[in-house]
Amino acid sequence: MQNRSPSRRTVLTCATAVAAGAAGVVGVTAGPAVAQRRDSRLKNILARMSIEAKIGQLFVPYFYGASATSPSRLDQERNLEELGVRTVAELIAKYHIGGVIYFSGWTNNIHDPHQIAELSNGVQRASLALPTPVPSLISIDQEHGVNVRIGSGATQLPGAMALGAGRSLSDARTAARISGTELAALGIHQNFAPVADVNVNPANPIINIRSFGADPRAVGRMVAAQVTGYQRSGVVACAKHFPGHGDTGEDSHTGLPVITHTREEWERIDAPPFKAAIAAGVDSIMTAHLQVPALDPSNEPATLSPAILRGVLRDELGFDGVIVTDALNMQGVRTKYGDDRVPVLALKAGADQLLFPPDIGVAYNGVLAAVRTGEITEGRLDESVLRVLRLKDKAGLLSGSPYASRREVDRVVGARGHRLTAARIAERTTTLLVNEGGALPLRGRQRRLLVVGASPAFPTDDTRTTVPELARAFDGLGFRTTRLATGREPDSAKIDEAVAAARGRDAVVVTTDNVDAASPQRTLVSRLLATGVPVVHLAVRNPYDIAHLGDVPASLASYCWTEVELHAAARVIAGRVEPRGRLPVPVQRADDPDKVLFRSGHGLSYGTV
């Protein structure tokens, strides 16, 4: 018998397991005997499924309504128009659906924790009523920060770039554990987080503050910490968007971006966070709808590229978990093929879960036709279904009750301890960029404040906006505030009103949101500075705003405008806590983008509080 060296894939897989073990991650991979027994049990389930049921296990569609069986009349009408059924229970029955995704707002899925838990239970009842009863893997995009679905009632946590500014792996892991624990209590067992993209392009319209930063290795450490936190809480983590969406100037929701990195640049910039996620035992990875000629000269979108999904992700990086497509309704994946062909090509490329098809009937029947004609073999289908079943088993859905408990919701979701921990984490992320002449913290005599500026609505609640919430935070600290929301595009009358309101104040706190060279927010800040009243600037979204604002004496970045981040920024400005955040991205000069105004790692402190 000839001696043969182990395959490249075997070596990579073993190296991944060793690296994960060295990082202290538990339960990354089961031993061969345990995995074999598990797969034997799962293959028995698979053997009982029809072709139609197997196909359904791979789809993760959206739906309308806050109830699985009795949504509002309007939601029933929208379901009927777009999905061909009135309820998600009917959708599951018709297409043997293996998982669904919740959204807030437009789909009306999310109101409060008890409602979410009951919706999850209704989904599970429908799934267990199928001929081959298999619980649903319910998914959500709960990244926190700017991209969050569950607001009221759940703990709000700093987003990725804020955590990157905090630079604490423990905080990143704890944030994911809190989020995962609350999601699991609500019956949600797959979270499409963390973002593993490296934001090296300040003009990136879709990733930006959803990234942990611009340093690939630092991002990788944060990603691994969050993967560990989520998966230890019983929730499937999903690193996204492979092979890397951090250097795009175009949004893949509306077009097909091209990543021009060379292979060496991809290895150095984009790959490290995904390698770190795999080493940490990540259960799923989401694809990106973009072209990467250095990885696939055919210029297929990565989601549809065998060279990228099978060649790079599976064979080179050794990932054997579930590959999830990004939403199939996005324009980036629909530029070349019809909606019936996109899911077929994604499966052929190596994807397993088909997320958010624009027309579930067209997509499902497209895959069914491909299986019946032999374009997709039943063996290939089984490969993906088995991976999905492994996820469900790991999440505990196949070995225990899949139902959410009202008592557990009350005990866990929005728990006081979770909220206090979130507040402390947020305090460690607020970044002081400028503090000329010791302008901050505000002194005891500076009690009369004007809070003014851009006032974006909360990501999950458009009845709550930034300026009033920030003013409320200062009120709670003993300040007497006047508030004026001027918006992102203040006209001359609104700027005049702000200047008039500043007179007689002890200090002005002005918020900005996505300032650029043409932004009238620049005029607002300039006019406020001219009043002679001390001005404190707070960038509530991008830390890059400061490059456009001239000589502000004090400037901070909060990286988002949710309650937890705004209240932390207020406490820092008031001197109740020390600013500890450090920029996780460089800020270039506005007049010369080739030069750096503030390097990554910049951040000031008060010295003593």
XYZ file of C-alpha atoms in Angstrom:
609
model
C 0.000 0.000 0.000
C 1.448 3.324 -1.096
C 1.948 5.991 1.578
C 0.132 9.198 0.700
C 0.409 12.619 2.333
C -2.809 14.176 3.683
C -4.813 16.322 1.305
C -4.579 20.118 1.452
C -8.169 20.245 2.720
C -7.411 17.756 5.516
C -4.368 19.774 6.606
C -6.353 23.016 6.580
C -9.225 21.512 8.532
C -6.870 20.109 11.172
C -5.035 23.414 11.393
C -8.326 25.236 11.860
C -9.321 22.935 14.717
C -5.918 23.324 16.392
C -6.030 27.110 16.067
C -9.517 27.221 17.499
C -8.516 25.004 20.386
C -5.547 27.243 21.097
C -7.926 30.196 21.230
C -9.930 28.486 23.956
C -13.003 27.851 21.821
C -15.027 24.871 22.947
C -17.118 22.571 20.821
C -15.624 23.645 17.501
C -15.801 20.247 15.882
C -17.072 16.946 17.192
C -14.703 13.993 17.247
C -14.980 11.625 14.263
C -16.984 8.984 16.151
C -19.404 11.541 17.610
C -19.822 13.254 14.249
C -20.445 9.918 12.551
C -23.165 8.983 15.042
C -24.762 12.417 14.664
C -24.721 12.229 10.888
C -26.200 8.746 10.968
C -29.118 10.077 12.987
C -29.536 13.085 10.679
C -29.356 10.913 7.564
C -32.312 8.945 8.895
C -34.295 12.195 8.887
C -32.979 13.011 5.429
C -34.037 9.593 4.102
C -37.645 10.297 5.062
C -37.783 13.525 3.075
C -39.191 13.874 -0.408
C -37.277 15.836 -3.021
C -39.715 18.696 -2.476
C -39.075 18.670 1.285
C -35.320 18.651 0.797
C -35.475 21.676 -1.484
C -37.669 23.524 0.989
C -35.104 22.993 3.773
C -32.671 25.221 1.885
C -34.876 28.294 1.534
C -35.050 31.156 4.047
C -37.806 33.511 2.814
C -39.331 36.644 4.285
C -43.041 37.011 5.036
C -45.442 39.630 6.334
C -47.153 39.643 9.700
C -46.695 39.417 13.449
C -48.493 36.068 13.714
C -47.852 32.749 11.986
C -51.542 31.987 11.462
C -53.545 35.185 12.003
C -51.671 38.251 10.735
C -53.554 41.462 10.011
C -55.733 41.672 6.936
C -53.217 43.985 5.264
C -50.374 41.532 5.930
C -52.468 38.657 4.587
C -53.086 40.640 1.406
C -49.389 41.424 1.003
C -48.467 37.768 1.580
C -51.026 36.694 -1.011
C -49.759 39.205 -3.552
C -46.034 38.456 -3.125
C -45.901 34.889 -1.803
C -49.125 33.317 -3.043
C -50.306 32.404 0.467
C -51.939 34.340 3.288
C -49.732 33.320 6.226
C -46.259 32.050 6.981
C -47.818 28.799 8.224
C -49.284 28.294 4.744
C -45.919 29.232 3.199
C -44.149 26.572 5.250
C -46.764 23.967 4.321
C -46.711 24.796 0.609
C -42.930 24.843 0.118
C -41.703 22.685 3.056
C -39.704 25.719 4.191
C -36.733 24.991 6.482
C -36.219 28.490 7.842
C -37.543 32.045 7.775
C -36.067 35.474 8.445
C -37.600 38.224 10.577
C -37.480 41.926 9.774
C -38.763 44.966 11.618
C -40.821 47.708 10.014
C -41.660 46.757 6.466
C -42.592 43.102 7.120
C -44.338 43.843 10.425
C -42.757 40.765 12.051
C -41.469 42.468 15.190
C -43.381 44.354 17.893
C -42.377 43.210 21.372
C -40.594 40.222 22.948
C -43.714 38.234 23.846
C -45.133 38.687 20.354
C -41.835 37.612 18.759
C -41.688 34.490 20.920
C -45.256 33.553 20.013
C -44.519 34.161 16.313
C -41.528 31.828 16.628
C -43.712 29.210 18.291
C -46.273 29.515 15.513
C -43.538 29.003 12.908
C -42.366 25.897 14.758
C -45.877 24.471 15.030
C -46.259 24.855 11.275
C -42.873 23.198 10.658
C -43.655 20.262 12.922
C -46.924 19.721 11.061
C -45.048 18.889 7.825
C -45.007 15.270 6.566
C -41.390 15.085 7.721
C -41.494 17.268 10.835
C -38.287 19.294 11.206
C -38.135 22.515 13.261
C -37.397 25.770 11.460
C -34.096 27.585 11.812
C -35.365 31.128 12.400
C -32.948 33.867 11.360
C -32.435 37.591 11.859
C -29.969 40.421 11.131
C -29.280 41.623 14.672
C -25.804 43.090 14.229
C -26.546 45.912 16.699
C -25.601 49.519 16.170
C -26.986 50.774 12.879
C -28.235 47.379 11.690
C -30.641 46.041 14.300
C -34.121 44.513 13.995
C -35.324 44.065 17.570
C -35.431 47.361 19.416
C -37.948 47.943 22.163
C -37.738 45.435 24.989
C -34.400 43.882 24.027
C -30.955 44.983 25.137
C -29.357 47.426 22.714
C -25.608 46.977 22.290
C -22.864 48.946 20.543
C -22.329 48.058 16.896
C -19.204 46.673 15.272
C -17.164 49.849 14.734
C -17.947 51.023 18.263
C -16.690 47.685 19.603
C -13.665 48.086 17.375
C -13.018 51.444 19.044
C -13.311 49.792 22.447
C -10.654 47.257 21.446
C -11.796 44.763 24.073
C -12.196 41.170 22.929
C -13.957 40.456 26.193
C -16.516 43.205 25.511
C -17.065 41.953 21.952
C -17.577 38.402 23.183
C -19.868 39.531 26.018
C -21.973 41.663 23.663
C -22.483 38.671 21.357
C -23.294 36.397 24.291
C -25.938 38.817 25.598
C -27.435 39.256 22.142
C -27.413 35.513 21.453
C -28.953 34.652 24.819
C -31.837 37.041 24.181
C -32.349 35.849 20.606
C -32.448 32.213 21.725
C -35.070 33.086 24.356
C -37.185 34.566 21.542
C -36.943 31.368 19.496
C -34.374 32.777 17.049
C -31.369 30.508 16.503
C -29.436 32.006 13.583
C -28.025 35.524 13.592
C -26.439 36.935 10.450
C -23.553 38.452 12.382
C -20.740 39.328 12.855
C -19.619 41.406 9.879
C -16.141 40.239 8.850
C -15.563 42.920 6.214
C -12.552 45.224 6.628
C -13.637 48.820 6.014
C -10.651 50.237 4.151
C -12.823 52.542 2.026
C -14.309 55.516 3.963
C -16.826 56.016 1.134
C -18.187 52.478 1.449
C -21.966 53.002 1.244
C -23.086 49.682 2.713
C -20.504 48.401 5.240
C -18.794 51.369 6.895
C -19.617 51.420 10.654
C -20.964 47.852 10.378
C -17.286 46.820 10.208
C -15.036 46.506 13.246
C -12.413 48.641 11.511
C -9.644 48.904 8.936
C -6.993 46.606 10.442
C -7.533 43.063 9.095
C -5.983 41.311 12.092
C -7.819 43.451 14.630
C -11.072 42.825 12.766
C -10.301 39.107 12.765
C -9.824 39.047 16.526
C -13.136 40.852 17.056
C -14.936 38.523 14.633
C -13.584 35.437 16.405
C -14.623 36.838 19.790
C -18.173 37.455 18.593
C -18.443 34.047 16.929
C -17.497 32.505 20.258
C -19.991 34.649 22.165
C -22.899 33.886 19.862
C -22.289 30.182 19.564
C -21.767 29.669 23.290
C -25.217 31.209 23.767
C -26.753 28.568 21.497
C -27.161 30.788 18.442
C -25.644 30.066 15.018
C -23.224 32.849 14.085
C -22.676 33.873 10.466
C -19.554 35.726 9.327
C -20.266 37.968 6.334
C -19.824 38.957 3.485
C -17.371 36.520 1.846
C -14.958 37.108 0.171
C -15.024 40.664 1.600
C -17.205 43.737 1.045
C -15.055 46.345 2.804
C -13.518 48.114 -0.202
C -16.522 48.951 -2.339
C -17.867 52.298 -3.459
C -21.115 50.731 -4.649
C -24.004 49.120 -2.773
C -24.679 45.524 -3.822
C -28.366 46.092 -3.088
C -28.514 48.305 -6.174
C -25.581 47.213 -8.340
C -22.756 44.715 -8.784
C -19.600 46.063 -7.095
C -16.147 45.037 -8.252
C -13.332 44.380 -5.775
C -10.102 45.285 -7.567
C -7.763 43.800 -4.960
C -4.989 41.586 -6.288
C -4.775 38.070 -4.901
C -1.999 39.230 -2.555
C -4.107 42.179 -1.373
C -7.105 39.886 -0.809
C -4.935 37.544 1.272
C -3.617 40.467 3.299
C -6.780 42.586 3.698
C -9.968 40.569 3.180
C -9.109 36.996 4.108
C -7.811 37.278 7.720
C -11.206 37.869 9.418
C -12.791 34.921 7.613
C -9.842 32.703 8.506
C -10.234 33.836 12.122
C -13.961 33.052 12.028
C -13.274 29.556 10.699
C -10.601 29.010 13.343
C -13.172 30.041 15.975
C -15.574 27.378 14.657
C -18.077 29.601 12.893
C -21.115 27.578 11.821
C -22.099 29.621 8.757
C -20.627 32.170 6.356
C -22.615 34.522 4.116
C -21.630 35.316 0.553
C -21.321 38.735 -1.074
C -22.884 39.776 -4.365
C -19.756 41.241 -5.939
C -17.097 40.447 -8.497
C -13.520 39.638 -7.489
C -11.524 39.102 -10.698
C -8.422 38.048 -8.744
C -10.371 35.077 -7.323
C -12.587 34.352 -10.320
C -11.586 35.800 -13.711
C -15.021 34.837 -15.106
C -16.452 37.756 -13.064
C -19.403 35.770 -11.762
C -20.826 37.311 -8.582
C -19.183 35.555 -5.634
C -22.545 34.064 -4.620
C -22.683 32.223 -7.957
C -18.972 31.464 -8.308
C -17.736 27.852 -7.877
C -14.186 29.216 -7.971
C -14.841 31.393 -4.930
C -17.244 29.274 -2.878
C -15.875 25.798 -3.588
C -12.371 26.674 -4.689
C -11.440 29.314 -2.108
C -13.863 29.003 0.812
C -14.278 25.225 0.904
C -11.002 23.862 -0.511
C -8.432 26.519 0.386
C -9.833 27.769 3.704
C -11.238 24.389 4.726
C -14.723 25.625 5.669
C -17.261 22.795 5.818
C -20.132 24.631 7.495
C -23.200 26.190 5.941
C -22.711 28.752 3.178
C -25.594 31.238 3.163
C -26.295 33.469 0.197
C -26.831 37.141 0.835
C -30.385 38.171 0.000
C -31.292 36.949 -3.482
C -33.534 39.966 -4.084
C -30.473 42.249 -4.268
C -29.594 43.667 -7.656
C -25.969 42.558 -7.388
C -26.920 38.901 -7.910
C -29.721 39.521 -10.427
C -27.730 41.400 -13.077
C -27.001 38.395 -15.314
C -29.635 35.729 -14.570
C -33.333 35.352 -13.946
C -34.786 34.705 -10.508
C -35.394 31.043 -11.403
C -31.717 30.497 -12.264
C -30.000 32.409 -9.467
C -30.770 29.852 -6.707
C -29.800 26.981 -9.011
C -26.450 28.578 -9.807
C -25.871 29.410 -6.135
C -26.354 25.745 -5.179
C -24.097 24.595 -8.000
C -21.457 27.067 -6.814
C -21.536 25.554 -3.320
C -24.140 27.546 -1.342
C -26.439 25.744 1.105
C -29.040 28.233 2.383
C -30.903 30.407 -0.125
C -31.828 33.648 1.599
C -34.721 35.950 0.739
C -35.603 35.024 -2.868
C -37.639 37.805 -4.509
C -40.268 35.266 -5.594
C -40.301 32.084 -3.532
C -42.445 30.199 -6.052
C -40.171 31.021 -8.988
C -37.026 30.208 -6.977
C -38.355 26.965 -5.495
C -39.661 25.690 -8.833
C -36.399 26.657 -10.516
C -34.450 24.413 -8.124
C -37.058 21.648 -8.405
C -36.763 21.698 -12.208
C -32.959 21.557 -11.968
C -33.135 18.480 -9.715
C -35.662 16.734 -11.916
C -33.542 17.265 -15.026
C -30.373 16.152 -13.260
C -28.653 19.535 -13.434
C -28.501 19.331 -9.642
C -28.118 15.769 -8.415
C -29.978 14.466 -5.400
C -26.591 13.792 -3.839
C -25.687 17.468 -4.175
C -29.047 18.376 -2.644
C -28.473 15.981 0.264
C -25.066 17.522 0.920
C -26.633 20.921 1.635
C -29.654 19.581 3.525
C -27.347 17.587 5.803
C -25.378 20.740 6.590
C -28.595 22.574 7.465
C -29.712 19.683 9.681
C -26.362 19.817 11.472
C -26.993 23.473 12.249
C -30.428 22.706 13.615
C -29.032 19.891 15.706
C -26.238 22.063 17.086
C -28.793 24.749 18.005
C -30.688 22.124 20.003
C -33.742 22.147 17.734
C -33.638 18.408 17.012
C -32.982 17.156 20.530
C -35.282 19.280 22.686
C -38.320 21.519 22.495
C -38.042 24.142 19.757
C -40.568 26.384 21.489
C -39.837 29.674 23.230
C -40.910 30.052 26.840
C -42.703 33.159 28.083
C -40.970 32.737 31.441
C -37.558 32.645 29.753
C -38.426 35.754 27.733
C -39.288 37.609 30.939
C -36.128 36.388 32.649
C -33.648 37.055 29.850
C -34.773 39.605 27.251
C -33.789 43.136 28.234
C -32.649 41.925 31.657
C -31.341 44.648 33.959
C -27.915 43.018 34.151
C -27.703 42.909 30.352
C -28.595 46.595 30.049
C -26.066 47.666 32.669
C -23.357 45.662 30.951
C -24.295 47.190 27.570
C -24.030 50.688 29.077
C -20.559 49.986 30.492
C -19.373 48.532 27.177
C -20.662 51.595 25.314
C -18.780 53.923 27.664
C -15.544 52.174 26.701
C -16.195 52.819 22.979
C -16.897 56.585 22.883
C -13.859 58.226 21.264
C -12.554 61.724 22.051
C -10.865 63.034 18.908
C -10.230 66.707 19.738
C -10.068 68.516 23.077
C -8.412 71.891 22.624
C -7.602 73.760 25.812
C -9.356 71.212 27.977
C -12.769 72.077 26.554
C -14.063 68.787 27.921
C -15.366 67.552 30.207
C -18.031 70.200 30.667
C -17.511 72.048 33.909
C -19.973 72.404 36.738
C -20.976 75.913 35.726
C -21.776 74.844 32.150
C -25.268 73.599 32.935
C -27.352 75.337 30.277
C -26.924 73.348 27.061
C -28.225 73.603 23.536
C -28.390 70.179 21.883
C -28.697 70.762 18.152
C -27.998 69.176 14.799
C -28.699 66.115 12.696
C -31.284 63.899 14.343
C -31.627 60.540 12.577
C -34.423 58.276 13.796
C -33.521 55.198 15.791
C -32.848 52.165 13.563
C -35.921 50.303 14.877
C -38.175 53.137 16.096
C -38.763 56.198 13.954
C -40.724 57.869 16.787
C -37.433 58.335 18.672
C -34.736 60.572 17.232
C -31.195 61.543 18.142
C -31.354 65.143 19.370
C -34.254 64.659 21.826
C -32.718 61.418 23.149
C -29.301 63.026 23.640
C -30.938 66.009 25.379
C -32.811 63.592 27.642
C -29.504 61.937 28.542
C -28.049 65.317 29.561
C -31.185 66.158 31.518
C -30.688 62.970 33.477
C -27.176 64.156 34.364
C -28.432 67.440 35.823
C -28.096 69.743 32.806
C -30.826 72.118 31.625
C -31.182 71.541 27.907
C -32.779 73.254 24.979
C -33.063 71.051 21.906
C -33.341 71.788 18.197
C -33.200 69.177 15.450
C -31.887 70.764 12.243
C -31.593 67.599 10.115
C -28.834 66.535 7.737
C -29.632 69.302 5.259
C -30.371 72.427 7.332
C -31.428 75.456 5.288
C -30.390 79.006 6.129
C -33.522 79.643 8.204
C -32.883 76.566 10.344
C -29.229 77.525 10.790
C -30.271 81.046 11.846
C -32.669 79.488 14.346
C -29.854 77.367 15.771
C -27.551 80.367 16.117
C -30.282 82.317 17.930
C -30.923 79.363 20.239
C -27.213 79.188 21.140
C -27.184 82.677 22.597
C -27.280 82.620 26.362
C -26.292 78.943 26.552
C -23.209 77.832 28.466
C -22.284 75.308 25.769
C -23.588 73.786 22.545
C -23.503 70.077 21.691
C -23.931 69.710 17.920
C -24.525 66.327 16.284
C -23.521 65.499 12.711
C -24.425 62.647 10.394
C -22.395 61.841 7.268
C -20.790 65.206 6.601
C -19.136 65.722 3.227
C -17.602 68.670 1.405
C -20.983 69.971 0.193
C -22.905 69.373 3.419
C -24.757 72.337 4.963
C -23.943 70.741 8.316
C -20.521 72.365 7.865
C -22.162 75.781 7.724
C -24.191 75.010 10.820
C -21.086 74.106 12.832
C -19.173 77.119 11.517
C -21.964 79.527 12.438
C -22.251 78.020 15.915
C -18.491 78.408 16.446
C -18.804 82.068 15.460
C -21.196 82.737 18.361
C -18.353 82.369 20.842
C -20.331 79.816 22.855
C -18.210 76.675 23.543
C -19.078 74.025 20.948
C -18.817 70.264 21.409
C -19.170 68.157 18.254
C -20.497 64.593 18.299
C -20.377 62.471 15.120
C -23.279 60.080 15.607
C -22.517 57.883 12.599
C -19.177 58.137 10.787
C -16.004 59.133 12.601
C -14.882 60.701 9.305
C -17.097 63.792 9.837
C -14.404 65.664 11.793
C -12.285 66.035 8.641
C -14.837 68.490 7.232
C -15.465 70.644 10.308
C -12.438 72.865 10.709
C -11.376 74.069 14.137
C -13.945 72.623 16.507
C -12.466 72.738 20.021
C -13.969 69.410 21.078
C -15.058 66.456 18.964
C -16.181 62.907 19.741
C -17.377 59.867 17.807
C -20.095 57.509 19.024
C -20.314 55.342 15.848
C -24.114 55.147 16.075
C -27.105 56.934 17.575
C -29.013 54.281 19.487
C -29.923 54.973 23.092
C -27.019 53.051 24.606
C -24.423 54.934 22.539
C -25.982 58.394 22.974
C -26.243 58.039 26.745
C -22.649 56.818 26.937
C -21.481 59.837 24.905
C -23.386 62.183 27.232
C -21.702 60.639 30.261
C -18.291 61.075 28.645
C -18.989 64.702 27.674
C -20.179 65.413 31.223
C -17.044 63.852 32.698
C -18.877 61.095 34.502
C -16.651 58.543 32.771
C -13.277 58.694 31.050
C -13.204 58.524 27.233
C -11.447 55.287 26.336
C -12.271 54.622 22.684
C -9.598 54.624 19.992
C -10.252 55.109 16.289
C -10.465 51.698 14.574
C -10.070 53.425 11.182
C -7.848 56.254 9.974
C -9.453 59.610 9.164
C -8.016 61.268 6.049
C -7.802 64.999 5.544
C -10.692 66.429 3.551
C -8.422 68.680 1.467
C -5.882 65.932 0.767
C -7.228 62.366 1.151
C -3.729 60.958 0.692
C -2.770 62.451 4.053
C -4.018 61.248 7.408
C -5.641 63.648 9.854
C -6.020 61.070 12.651
C -4.352 57.700 12.542
C -6.066 54.477 13.517
C -5.576 54.146 17.261
C -5.984 57.857 17.969
C -8.073 58.733 20.984
C -7.698 61.225 23.823
C -8.488 60.916 27.519
C -9.066 63.391 30.335
C -6.334 61.880 32.453
C -8.513 61.976 35.557
C -12.254 62.265 36.000
